[in-house]
Amino acid sequence: EAGVTQFPSHSVIEKGQTVTLRCDPISGHDNLYWYRRVMGKEIKFLLHFVKESKQDESGMPNNRFLAERTGGTYSTLKVQPAELEDSGVYFCASSQVNTEAFFGQGTRLTVV
Amino acid sequence: GQNIDQPTEMTATEGAIVQINCTYQTSGFNGLFWYQQHAGEAPTFLSYNVLDGLEEKGRFSSFLSRSKGYSYLLLKELQMKDSASYLCAVRGRRRALTFGSGTRLQVQP
């Protein structure tokens, strides 16, 4: 069974540009989460989808971040325009109801 | 809000036993998770506790005391491949995980 896959694995962009990260959850997992780890800090929650609906977006840092999950399958996280402090590793995770979350390998975003 | 504390680094010897502690303060509790993360890889689920007591899975065990806001992960018969970061995470009422900063474990020969 395929795990959670994220694309791209690495992205280097200039300040002010736009980047879109993609996450494909495990098939059948209704819950999809985005997390972020910035340099030297702990992994922090960004938002949670249940199918195509945003269940909790309390962790989204500001309106430069937009997450979508059309059709309740894969999800995208767009950062527009990117700032230097957005650099970090963005993790996606998925789960069934009341089970552990399975994480992808993350997208390392570097904003220069 | 939630606050999670765990040691930054630990060192142990191959074949030994190591205990990694985690304390937490939370406004809502819906389970405590331990994940293992090797550098550059995805966090991998190790264990889950929602009730007080010990959960055992092979060489790994995890303990929870909700009244004390305390958990530990016990690794037995340490192997070199156990060198990794170990992440303590609490799930709140809204299902999101709050992570500690992780404990970097170095297993020495």
Short mmCIF file of C-alpha atoms in Angstrom, two decimals:
data_model
loop_
_atom_site.label_atom_id
_atom_site.label_comp_id
_atom_site.label_asym_id
_atom_site.label_seq_id
_atom_site.Cartn_x
_atom_site.Cartn_y
_atom_site.Cartn_z
CA GLU A 1 0.00 0.00 0.00
CA ALA A 2 1.36 3.41 -0.96
CA GLY A 3 2.03 5.79 1.89
CA VAL A 4 1.50 9.53 2.03
CA THR A 5 3.37 11.12 -0.85
CA GLN A 6 4.40 14.73 -1.17
CA PHE A 7 5.67 16.69 -4.12
CA PRO A 8 8.12 18.28 -4.62
CA SER A 9 10.64 16.96 -2.11
CA HIS A 10 12.59 20.20 -2.29
CA SER A 11 11.77 23.69 -3.55
CA VAL A 12 13.93 26.78 -3.67
CA ILE A 13 12.15 30.00 -4.60
CA GLU A 14 12.77 33.70 -4.35
CA LYS A 15 10.98 35.93 -1.92
CA GLY A 16 7.75 37.14 -3.46
CA GLN A 17 7.24 34.12 -5.69
CA THR A 18 4.49 31.55 -5.41
CA VAL A 19 4.91 27.90 -4.54
CA THR A 20 2.37 25.09 -4.49
CA LEU A 21 2.95 21.96 -2.49
CA ARG A 22 1.01 18.79 -3.14
CA CYS A 23 0.02 15.92 -0.86
CA ASP A 24 -1.51 12.59 -1.84
CA PRO A 25 -2.89 10.87 1.26
CA ILE A 26 -3.27 7.17 1.78
CA SER A 27 -6.27 5.96 -0.20
CA GLY A 28 -9.42 5.91 1.91
CA HIS A 29 -8.13 8.32 4.55
CA ASP A 30 -10.69 11.06 5.04
CA ASN A 31 -8.51 13.06 7.43
CA LEU A 32 -5.65 15.06 5.95
CA TYR A 33 -3.36 17.35 7.92
CA TRP A 34 -0.69 19.88 7.06
CA TYR A 35 2.15 20.57 9.49
CA ARG A 36 5.30 22.67 9.28
CA ARG A 37 8.70 22.57 10.93
CA VAL A 38 10.78 25.71 10.76
CA MET A 39 14.48 25.62 11.56
CA GLY A 40 15.19 24.59 15.13
CA LYS A 41 11.56 24.49 16.18
CA GLU A 42 9.00 21.78 16.77
CA ILE A 43 6.55 20.50 14.16
CA LYS A 44 3.50 22.75 14.21
CA PHE A 45 -0.03 22.14 13.02
CA LEU A 46 -1.36 24.18 10.12
CA LEU A 47 -4.74 22.76 9.21
CA HIS A 48 -6.99 19.70 9.06
CA PHE A 49 -9.33 18.52 6.31
CA VAL A 50 -12.08 15.99 6.67
CA LYS A 51 -12.74 14.93 3.11
CA GLU A 52 -12.95 18.24 1.22
CA SER A 53 -13.97 20.37 4.21
CA LYS A 54 -11.62 22.41 6.38
CA GLN A 55 -12.22 21.10 9.89
CA ASP A 56 -9.63 23.23 11.65
CA GLU A 57 -7.42 25.90 10.15
CA SER A 58 -6.37 27.51 13.40
CA GLY A 59 -2.68 26.91 12.68
CA MET A 60 -2.50 28.75 9.37
CA PRO A 61 -0.03 31.61 9.92
CA ASN A 62 -1.65 34.23 7.68
CA ASN A 63 -3.63 34.75 4.49
CA ARG A 64 -0.61 34.14 2.28
CA PHE A 65 -1.27 30.44 2.84
CA LEU A 66 -4.13 28.73 0.99
CA ALA A 67 -4.96 25.03 1.29
CA GLU A 68 -7.42 23.14 -0.85
CA ARG A 69 -8.63 19.59 -1.13
CA THR A 70 -11.04 19.53 -4.02
CA GLY A 71 -12.88 16.24 -4.32
CA GLY A 72 -11.56 15.07 -0.99
CA THR A 73 -8.52 13.32 -2.45
CA TYR A 74 -5.19 15.09 -2.83
CA SER A 75 -4.49 18.45 -1.24
CA THR A 76 -2.46 21.48 -2.22
CA LEU A 77 -0.91 24.15 -0.05
CA LYS A 78 -0.07 27.39 -1.85
CA VAL A 79 2.12 30.11 -0.45
CA GLN A 80 1.70 33.45 -2.21
CA PRO A 81 3.77 35.56 -1.98
CA ALA A 82 6.47 33.60 -0.16
CA GLU A 83 8.51 35.29 2.56
CA LEU A 84 11.86 34.30 4.06
CA GLU A 85 10.24 33.08 7.29
CA ASP A 86 8.18 30.56 5.33
CA SER A 87 11.27 28.40 4.88
CA GLY A 88 11.00 25.03 6.55
CA VAL A 89 9.78 21.48 6.04
CA TYR A 90 6.10 21.07 5.26
CA PHE A 91 4.64 17.73 6.26
CA CYS A 92 1.37 16.20 5.22
CA ALA A 93 -0.30 13.43 7.19
CA SER A 94 -3.45 11.38 6.76
CA SER A 95 -5.54 9.12 8.95
CA GLN A 96 -8.76 7.23 9.21
CA VAL A 97 -11.20 8.10 11.98
CA ASN A 98 -9.62 7.83 15.45
CA THR A 99 -6.39 6.21 14.28
CA GLU A 100 -2.80 7.31 14.13
CA ALA A 101 -1.67 9.75 11.49
CA PHE A 102 0.75 8.61 8.79
CA PHE A 103 3.21 11.23 7.63
CA GLY A 104 4.77 11.95 4.29
CA GLN A 105 8.48 12.67 3.92
CA GLY A 106 7.85 16.38 3.68
CA THR A 107 8.67 19.18 1.26
CA ARG A 108 11.70 21.23 2.17
CA LEU A 109 10.96 24.81 1.17
CA THR A 110 13.72 27.36 1.00
CA VAL A 111 12.84 30.99 0.33
CA VAL A 112 15.84 33.12 -0.66
CA GLY B 1 -3.06 25.92 24.67
CA GLN B 2 -0.68 23.01 24.91
CA ASN B 3 2.92 22.76 26.09
CA ILE B 4 5.09 19.68 25.71
CA ASP B 5 8.55 19.15 27.17
CA GLN B 6 11.05 16.42 26.42
CA PRO B 7 14.85 16.24 26.70
CA THR B 8 16.75 17.58 23.73
CA GLU B 9 19.37 14.86 23.49
CA MET B 10 20.16 11.47 25.01
CA THR B 11 22.96 8.99 24.53
CA ALA B 12 22.78 5.26 25.24
CA THR B 13 24.75 2.10 24.53
CA GLU B 14 23.82 -0.64 22.10
CA GLY B 15 21.94 -3.42 23.91
CA ALA B 16 20.90 -1.18 26.79
CA ILE B 17 17.51 0.24 27.80
CA VAL B 18 16.65 3.92 27.49
CA GLN B 19 13.65 5.88 28.78
CA ILE B 20 12.60 9.11 27.10
CA ASN B 21 10.31 11.26 29.21
CA CYS B 22 7.62 13.67 28.08
CA THR B 23 5.56 16.05 30.19
CA TYR B 24 2.62 17.97 28.87
CA GLN B 25 0.12 20.62 29.83
CA THR B 26 -3.01 20.70 27.78
CA SER B 27 -6.43 22.30 27.73
CA GLY B 28 -7.91 19.19 26.14
CA PHE B 29 -6.55 15.65 25.88
CA ASN B 30 -7.46 13.02 23.34
CA GLY B 31 -4.40 10.79 23.35
CA LEU B 32 -0.61 10.86 23.37
CA PHE B 33 1.53 9.61 20.49
CA TRP B 34 5.18 8.76 20.06
CA TYR B 35 6.81 9.03 16.65
CA GLN B 36 10.30 8.14 15.46
CA GLN B 37 11.99 10.30 12.86
CA HIS B 38 15.27 9.58 11.10
CA ALA B 39 16.96 12.56 9.51
CA GLY B 40 15.29 13.57 6.26
CA GLU B 41 12.54 11.00 6.59
CA ALA B 42 8.88 10.98 7.58
CA PRO B 43 7.91 10.69 11.24
CA THR B 44 6.90 7.07 11.82
CA PHE B 45 4.22 6.09 14.33
CA LEU B 46 5.47 4.08 17.32
CA SER B 47 2.76 4.08 19.98
CA TYR B 48 -0.47 5.58 21.24
CA ASN B 49 -1.80 5.95 24.79
CA VAL B 50 -5.18 7.35 25.71
CA LEU B 51 -5.72 5.57 29.05
CA ASP B 52 -3.31 5.39 31.97
CA GLY B 53 -0.85 2.56 31.94
CA LEU B 54 1.69 0.79 29.83
CA GLU B 55 1.38 -0.18 26.16
CA GLU B 56 3.96 -2.68 24.90
CA LYS B 57 4.92 -3.31 21.29
CA GLY B 58 7.98 -5.48 20.91
CA ARG B 59 11.10 -3.59 21.99
CA PHE B 60 9.10 -0.39 22.49
CA SER B 61 6.77 0.45 25.38
CA SER B 62 4.97 3.65 26.25
CA PHE B 63 3.49 4.73 29.54
CA LEU B 64 0.91 7.39 30.33
CA SER B 65 -0.25 9.09 33.53
CA ARG B 66 -2.97 11.60 32.69
CA SER B 67 -3.19 12.96 36.24
CA LYS B 68 0.52 13.82 36.15
CA GLY B 69 0.62 14.93 32.52
CA TYR B 70 3.47 12.51 31.99
CA SER B 71 4.50 9.87 29.50
CA TYR B 72 7.62 7.94 28.71
CA LEU B 73 8.86 5.85 25.82
CA LEU B 74 10.97 2.85 26.77
CA LEU B 75 13.30 1.30 24.23
CA LYS B 76 14.83 -2.07 25.09
CA GLU B 77 17.75 -3.95 23.53
CA LEU B 78 18.91 -0.84 21.76
CA GLN B 79 20.22 -1.20 18.24
CA MET B 80 22.31 1.23 16.22
CA LYS B 81 19.34 1.82 13.90
CA ASP B 82 17.40 3.24 16.87
CA SER B 83 19.50 6.40 16.61
CA ALA B 84 16.86 8.94 15.61
CA SER B 85 14.66 11.71 16.95
CA TYR B 86 11.71 10.67 19.10
CA LEU B 87 8.71 12.97 19.04
CA CYS B 88 6.10 13.16 21.76
CA ALA B 89 2.76 14.54 20.52
CA VAL B 90 -0.57 15.21 22.19
CA ARG B 91 -3.87 15.16 20.35
CA GLY B 92 -6.32 17.77 21.53
CA ARG B 93 -10.06 18.01 21.25
CA ARG B 94 -9.85 19.23 17.66
CA ARG B 95 -7.72 16.22 16.58
CA ALA B 96 -4.61 18.18 15.62
CA LEU B 97 -1.32 16.96 17.12
CA THR B 98 0.84 19.26 19.21
CA PHE B 99 4.46 18.12 19.09
CA GLY B 100 7.34 18.49 21.47
CA SER B 101 10.68 19.55 20.05
CA GLY B 102 11.85 15.95 19.91
CA THR B 103 14.59 13.99 21.67
CA ARG B 104 17.63 13.15 19.59
CA LEU B 105 18.86 9.70 20.67
CA GLN B 106 22.38 8.61 19.85
CA VAL B 107 23.09 4.89 20.25
CA GLN B 108 26.78 4.11 20.67
CA PRO B 109 28.54 0.77 20.16
#
